[in-house]
PDB file of C-alpha atoms in Angstrom:
ATOM      1  CA  ARG A   8     -16.146   2.903 -40.611  1.00  0.00           C
ATOM      2  CA  MET A   9     -14.527   5.320 -38.295  1.00  0.00           C
ATOM      3  CA  TYR A  10     -17.542   5.591 -35.545  1.00  0.00           C
ATOM      4  CA  TRP A  11     -17.874   2.129 -35.136  1.00  0.00           C
ATOM      5  CA  THR A  12     -13.945   1.402 -35.190  1.00  0.00           C
ATOM      6  CA  ILE A  13     -13.398   4.042 -32.292  1.00  0.00           C
ATOM      7  CA  LEU A  14     -16.805   2.631 -30.779  1.00  0.00           C
ATOM      8  CA  ILE A  15     -14.385  -0.596 -30.580  1.00  0.00           C
ATOM      9  CA  ILE A  16     -11.911   0.147 -29.263  1.00  0.00           C
ATOM     10  CA  ILE A  17     -13.247   3.156 -26.428  1.00  0.00           C
ATOM     11  CA  SER A  18     -15.345  -1.023 -25.598  1.00  0.00           C
ATOM     12  CA  ILE A  19     -12.282  -2.458 -25.704  1.00  0.00           C
ATOM     13  CA  PHE A  20     -10.505  -0.379 -22.853  1.00  0.00           C
ATOM     14  CA  PHE A  21     -13.403  -0.130 -21.004  1.00  0.00           C
ATOM     15  CA  ILE A  22     -14.216  -4.102 -20.788  1.00  0.00           C
ATOM     16  CA  ILE A  23     -10.142  -4.641 -19.920  1.00  0.00           C
ATOM     17  CA  LYS A  24     -10.348  -1.975 -17.491  1.00  0.00           C
ATOM     18  CA  LYS A  25     -13.681  -3.711 -15.420  1.00  0.00           C
ATOM     19  CA  VAL A  26     -11.252  -6.567 -15.697  1.00  0.00           C
ATOM     20  CA  VAL A  27      -7.854  -5.484 -14.812  1.00  0.00           C
ATOM     21  CA  ASN A  28      -9.868  -3.222 -11.361  1.00  0.00           C
ATOM     22  CA  LYS A  29     -11.770  -6.945 -10.378  1.00  0.00           C
ATOM     23  CA  ILE A  30      -8.438  -9.232 -10.172  1.00  0.00           C
ATOM     24  CA  SER A  31      -6.250  -6.291  -8.752  1.00  0.00           C
ATOM     25  CA  LEU A  32      -8.876  -5.673  -5.923  1.00  0.00           C
ATOM     26  CA  ARG A  33     -10.205 -10.223  -4.881  1.00  0.00           C
ATOM     27  CA  PRO A  34      -9.056 -10.728  -1.793  1.00  0.00           C
ATOM     28  CA  LEU A  35      -5.602 -10.966  -0.688  1.00  0.00           C
ATOM     29  CA  PRO A  36      -4.285 -11.564   2.534  1.00  0.00           C
ATOM     30  CA  MET A  37      -2.574  -9.207   4.801  1.00  0.00           C
ATOM     31  CA  PRO A  38       0.631 -10.670   3.763  1.00  0.00           C
ATOM     32  CA  LYS A  39       3.694 -12.329   6.675  1.00  0.00           C
ATOM     33  CA  ILE A  40       6.699 -10.032   7.509  1.00  0.00           C
ATOM     34  CA  ASP A  41      10.129 -11.963   8.620  1.00  0.00           C
ATOM     35  CA  LYS A  42      12.454 -10.137   9.006  1.00  0.00           C
ATOM     36  CA  TYR A  43      11.236  -6.033  10.493  1.00  0.00           C
ATOM     37  CA  LEU A  44      14.747  -3.216  10.751  1.00  0.00           C
ATOM     38  CA  GLN A  45      11.995  -1.420  12.446  1.00  0.00           C
ATOM     39  CA  GLU A  46       9.698  -1.231  14.986  1.00  0.00           C
ATOM     40  CA  PRO A  47       8.265   1.295  16.502  1.00  0.00           C
ATOM     41  CA  ARG A  48       4.724  -0.077  16.901  1.00  0.00           C
ATOM     42  CA  PRO A  49       5.125  -3.852  19.010  1.00  0.00           C
ATOM     43  CA  SER A  50       0.770  -4.308  18.660  1.00  0.00           C
ATOM     44  CA  ASN A  51       0.524  -3.498  14.653  1.00  0.00           C
ATOM     45  CA  ASN A  52      -0.505  -7.016  14.332  1.00  0.00           C
ATOM     46  CA  GLN A  53      -4.312  -6.554  16.252  1.00  0.00           C
ATOM     47  CA  GLN A  54      -4.627  -3.722  14.694  1.00  0.00           C
ATOM     48  CA  ALA A  55      -8.236  -3.818  12.230  1.00  0.00           C
ATOM     49  CA  LEU A  56      -6.620  -1.196   9.820  1.00  0.00           C
ATOM     50  CA  GLN A  57      -2.559  -2.103   8.360  1.00  0.00           C
ATOM     51  CA  VAL A  58      -0.745  -0.661   5.522  1.00  0.00           C
ATOM     52  CA  ILE A  59       2.225  -1.752   3.590  1.00  0.00           C
ATOM     53  CA  GLU A  60       3.547   0.224   0.867  1.00  0.00           C
ATOM     54  CA  VAL A  61       6.335  -1.181  -1.175  1.00  0.00           C
ATOM     55  CA  PHE A  62       9.954   1.351  -1.932  1.00  0.00           C
ATOM     56  CA  ALA A  63      13.260   0.901  -2.705  1.00  0.00           C
ATOM     57  CA  THR A  64      16.207   2.461  -2.006  1.00  0.00           C
ATOM     58  CA  TRP A  65      16.767   4.532  -5.642  1.00  0.00           C
ATOM     59  CA  CYS A  66      12.960   5.796  -6.040  1.00  0.00           C
ATOM     60  CA  GLY A  67      13.118   8.675  -6.238  1.00  0.00           C
ATOM     61  CA  PRO A  68       9.553   9.668  -5.695  1.00  0.00           C
ATOM     62  CA  CYS A  69      10.364   6.329  -2.720  1.00  0.00           C
ATOM     63  CA  ARG A  70      11.837   9.687  -0.985  1.00  0.00           C
ATOM     64  CA  LYS A  71       9.467  12.283  -1.807  1.00  0.00           C
ATOM     65  CA  VAL A  72       6.495  10.093  -0.708  1.00  0.00           C
ATOM     66  CA  ILE A  73       7.843  10.023   3.006  1.00  0.00           C
ATOM     67  CA  PRO A  74       7.481  12.112   4.720  1.00  0.00           C
ATOM     68  CA  HIS A  75       3.326  12.891   3.834  1.00  0.00           C
ATOM     69  CA  LEU A  76       3.228   9.237   4.783  1.00  0.00           C
ATOM     70  CA  ASN A  77       5.536   9.543   8.979  1.00  0.00           C
ATOM     71  CA  ALA A  78       2.645  12.209   8.070  1.00  0.00           C
ATOM     72  CA  LEU A  79      -0.310   9.773   8.279  1.00  0.00           C
ATOM     73  CA  PHE A  80       1.993   7.368  10.357  1.00  0.00           C
ATOM     74  CA  VAL A  81       1.789  10.235  13.485  1.00  0.00           C
ATOM     75  CA  ASP A  82      -2.524  11.088  12.387  1.00  0.00           C
ATOM     76  CA  ASN A  83      -3.140   7.543  12.981  1.00  0.00           C
ATOM     77  CA  PRO A  84      -2.319   5.792  15.565  1.00  0.00           C
ATOM     78  CA  ASP A  85      -4.351   2.907  15.302  1.00  0.00           C
ATOM     79  CA  THR A  86      -3.002   1.984  11.889  1.00  0.00           C
ATOM     80  CA  ALA A  87      -0.583  -0.051  10.937  1.00  0.00           C
ATOM     81  CA  PHE A  88       2.021   1.261   8.304  1.00  0.00           C
ATOM     82  CA  ILE A  89       5.435  -1.385   6.997  1.00  0.00           C
ATOM     83  CA  GLY A  90       7.040  -0.457   4.903  1.00  0.00           C
ATOM     84  CA  ILE A  91       8.637  -2.732   3.022  1.00  0.00           C
ATOM     85  CA  SER A  92      12.227  -3.093   0.511  1.00  0.00           C
ATOM     86  CA  SER A  93      13.508  -6.628  -1.129  1.00  0.00           C
ATOM     87  CA  GLU A  94      16.711  -4.746  -1.143  1.00  0.00           C
ATOM     88  CA  ARG A  95      19.940  -5.756   0.531  1.00  0.00           C
ATOM     89  CA  GLN A  96      19.534  -5.324   4.878  1.00  0.00           C
ATOM     90  CA  ASN A  97      23.251  -2.511   4.609  1.00  0.00           C
ATOM     91  CA  GLU A  98      21.101  -1.002   1.723  1.00  0.00           C
ATOM     92  CA  VAL A  99      18.546  -0.011   3.722  1.00  0.00           C
ATOM     93  CA  GLU A 100      19.732   0.523   6.359  1.00  0.00           C
ATOM     94  CA  GLN A 101      22.123   3.002   4.561  1.00  0.00           C
ATOM     95  CA  PHE A 102      18.706   4.585   3.082  1.00  0.00           C
ATOM     96  CA  LEU A 103      16.900   5.797   7.100  1.00  0.00           C
ATOM     97  CA  ILE A 104      19.658   7.061   8.185  1.00  0.00           C
ATOM     98  CA  GLU A 105      19.495   9.265   4.846  1.00  0.00           C
ATOM     99  CA  CYS A 106      15.700   9.772   4.671  1.00  0.00           C
ATOM    100  CA  PRO A 107      14.083   8.876   7.911  1.00  0.00           C
ATOM    101  CA  ILE A 108      11.020   6.329   7.738  1.00  0.00           C
ATOM    102  CA  ALA A 109       9.182   6.982  11.299  1.00  0.00           C
ATOM    103  CA  TYR A 110       7.067   3.062  10.289  1.00  0.00           C
ATOM    104  CA  ASN A 111       7.616  -0.128  10.565  1.00  0.00           C
ATOM    105  CA  VAL A 112      10.674  -1.206   8.184  1.00  0.00           C
ATOM    106  CA  ALA A 113      10.678  -5.274   6.979  1.00  0.00           C
ATOM    107  CA  LEU A 114      12.988  -6.175   4.623  1.00  0.00           C
ATOM    108  CA  GLY A 115      11.307  -9.575   1.615  1.00  0.00           C
ATOM    109  CA  LEU A 116       9.982  -9.643  -1.637  1.00  0.00           C
ATOM    110  CA  GLN A 117       6.729  -9.939   0.525  1.00  0.00           C
ATOM    111  CA  GLY A 118       5.983  -5.876  -1.414  1.00  0.00           C
ATOM    112  CA  GLU A 119       6.868  -7.641  -5.048  1.00  0.00           C
ATOM    113  CA  GLN A 120       4.682 -10.433  -4.204  1.00  0.00           C
ATOM    114  CA  LEU A 121       1.877  -8.353  -3.941  1.00  0.00           C
ATOM    115  CA  MET A 122       2.077  -5.765  -6.885  1.00  0.00           C
ATOM    116  CA  LYS A 123       2.196  -9.299  -8.565  1.00  0.00           C
ATOM    117  CA  GLN A 124      -1.247 -10.035  -7.322  1.00  0.00           C
ATOM    118  CA  THR A 125      -2.165  -6.736  -7.831  1.00  0.00           C
ATOM    119  CA  LEU A 126      -1.095  -6.488 -11.450  1.00  0.00           C
ATOM    120  CA  SER A 127       0.351  -2.773  -9.556  1.00  0.00           C
ATOM    121  CA  ALA A 128       3.174  -1.472 -12.408  1.00  0.00           C
ATOM    122  CA  GLY A 129       5.505   0.827 -10.245  1.00  0.00           C
ATOM    123  CA  ILE A 130       6.268   2.251  -7.065  1.00  0.00           C
ATOM    124  CA  PRO A 131       5.837   3.691  -4.529  1.00  0.00           C
ATOM    125  CA  HIS A 132       2.674   1.783  -3.914  1.00  0.00           C
ATOM    126  CA  SER A 133       0.398   1.995  -0.954  1.00  0.00           C
ATOM    127  CA  TYR A 134      -2.455  -1.606  -0.018  1.00  0.00           C
ATOM    128  CA  LEU A 135      -4.978  -0.657   3.042  1.00  0.00           C
ATOM    129  CA  PHE A 136      -5.672  -4.100   4.739  1.00  0.00           C
ATOM    130  CA  LEU A 137      -9.035  -3.673   6.689  1.00  0.00           C
ATOM    131  CA  TYR A 138      -8.350  -6.927   9.026  1.00  0.00           C
ATOM    132  CA  LYS A 139      -6.295  -8.384   7.232  1.00  0.00           C
ATOM    133  CA  THR A 140      -8.144  -8.705   3.465  1.00  0.00           C
ATOM    134  CA  LEU A 141      -6.606  -5.806   0.991  1.00  0.00           C
ATOM    135  CA  VAL A 142      -9.567  -2.960   0.488  1.00  0.00           C
ATOM    136  CA  TRP A 143      -7.939  -0.636  -1.609  1.00  0.00           C
ATOM    137  CA  HIS A 144      -4.993   0.559  -3.670  1.00  0.00           C
ATOM    138  CA  GLY A 145      -3.285   2.701  -4.914  1.00  0.00           C
ATOM    139  CA  HIS A 146      -0.447   5.910  -4.873  1.00  0.00           C
ATOM    140  CA  PRO A 147       0.137   7.436  -1.287  1.00  0.00           C
ATOM    141  CA  ASN A 148      -1.085  10.821  -1.581  1.00  0.00           C
ATOM    142  CA  ASN A 149      -5.068   8.471  -2.220  1.00  0.00           C
ATOM    143  CA  LEU A 150      -3.747   6.674   1.226  1.00  0.00           C
ATOM    144  CA  GLY A 151      -5.382   9.313   3.517  1.00  0.00           C
ATOM    145  CA  LYS A 152      -8.722   9.333   1.825  1.00  0.00           C
ATOM    146  CA  GLN A 153      -9.076   6.264   2.409  1.00  0.00           C
ATOM    147  CA  ILE A 154      -7.764   5.349   5.503  1.00  0.00           C
ATOM    148  CA  ALA A 155     -10.619   8.357   7.192  1.00  0.00           C
ATOM    149  CA  LYS A 156     -12.615   6.105   4.854  1.00  0.00           C
ATOM    150  CA  TYR A 157     -12.103   3.278   6.825  1.00  0.00           C
ATOM    151  CA  ARG A 158     -12.678   4.238   9.373  1.00  0.00           C
ATOM    152  CA  GLN A 159     -15.440   6.011   9.405  1.00  0.00           C
ATOM    153  CA  ILE A 160     -16.693   2.008   8.479  1.00  0.00           C
ATOM    154  CA  LEU A 161     -15.179   1.302  11.621  1.00  0.00           C
ATOM    155  CA  GLU A 162     -16.791   4.322  13.713  1.00  0.00           C
ATOM    156  CA  GLN A 163     -19.826   3.340  12.347  1.00  0.00           C
ATOM    157  CA  GLY A 164     -19.948  -0.420  12.945  1.00  0.00           C
ATOM    158  CA  LYS A 165     -19.116  -0.179  16.618  1.00  0.00           C
ATOM    159  CA  ASN A 166     -21.684   2.454  16.879  1.00  0.00           C
ATOM    160  CA  GLN A 167     -24.804   0.082  15.737  1.00  0.00           C
TER     161      GLN A 167
END
């Protein structure tokens, strides 16, 4: 009897996981950004790969991952990076003084909307778009591998 109970619980877990994965990676368009605080790369909208990073000024893990994201930004000049916070402008501007971000920073609810649409629970959270369609999302520490993967796909497409 215990065996069947465990088997049923494990089966339910895998079914739920499969459903959540399908919902969280459905095709989503790149959100329109309304207000930028800094725009170091004005041609971002034309780039094939775009990253949206959802962060908050009060979030310790967000602060911790910014150097990694800054390095990815520098190492991937053909990829657009946008950090989005839903906080007030003066809070984000103060945060940028304390914790400089090299890539674009925007204000708005687009990050929160993405998190709801993809059932994402925590921050920091990165979203990778290929030609303005969501192809991956997850923790920023895994973003570098995903950028490399999709850059390789783009290169293979150019060579065919």
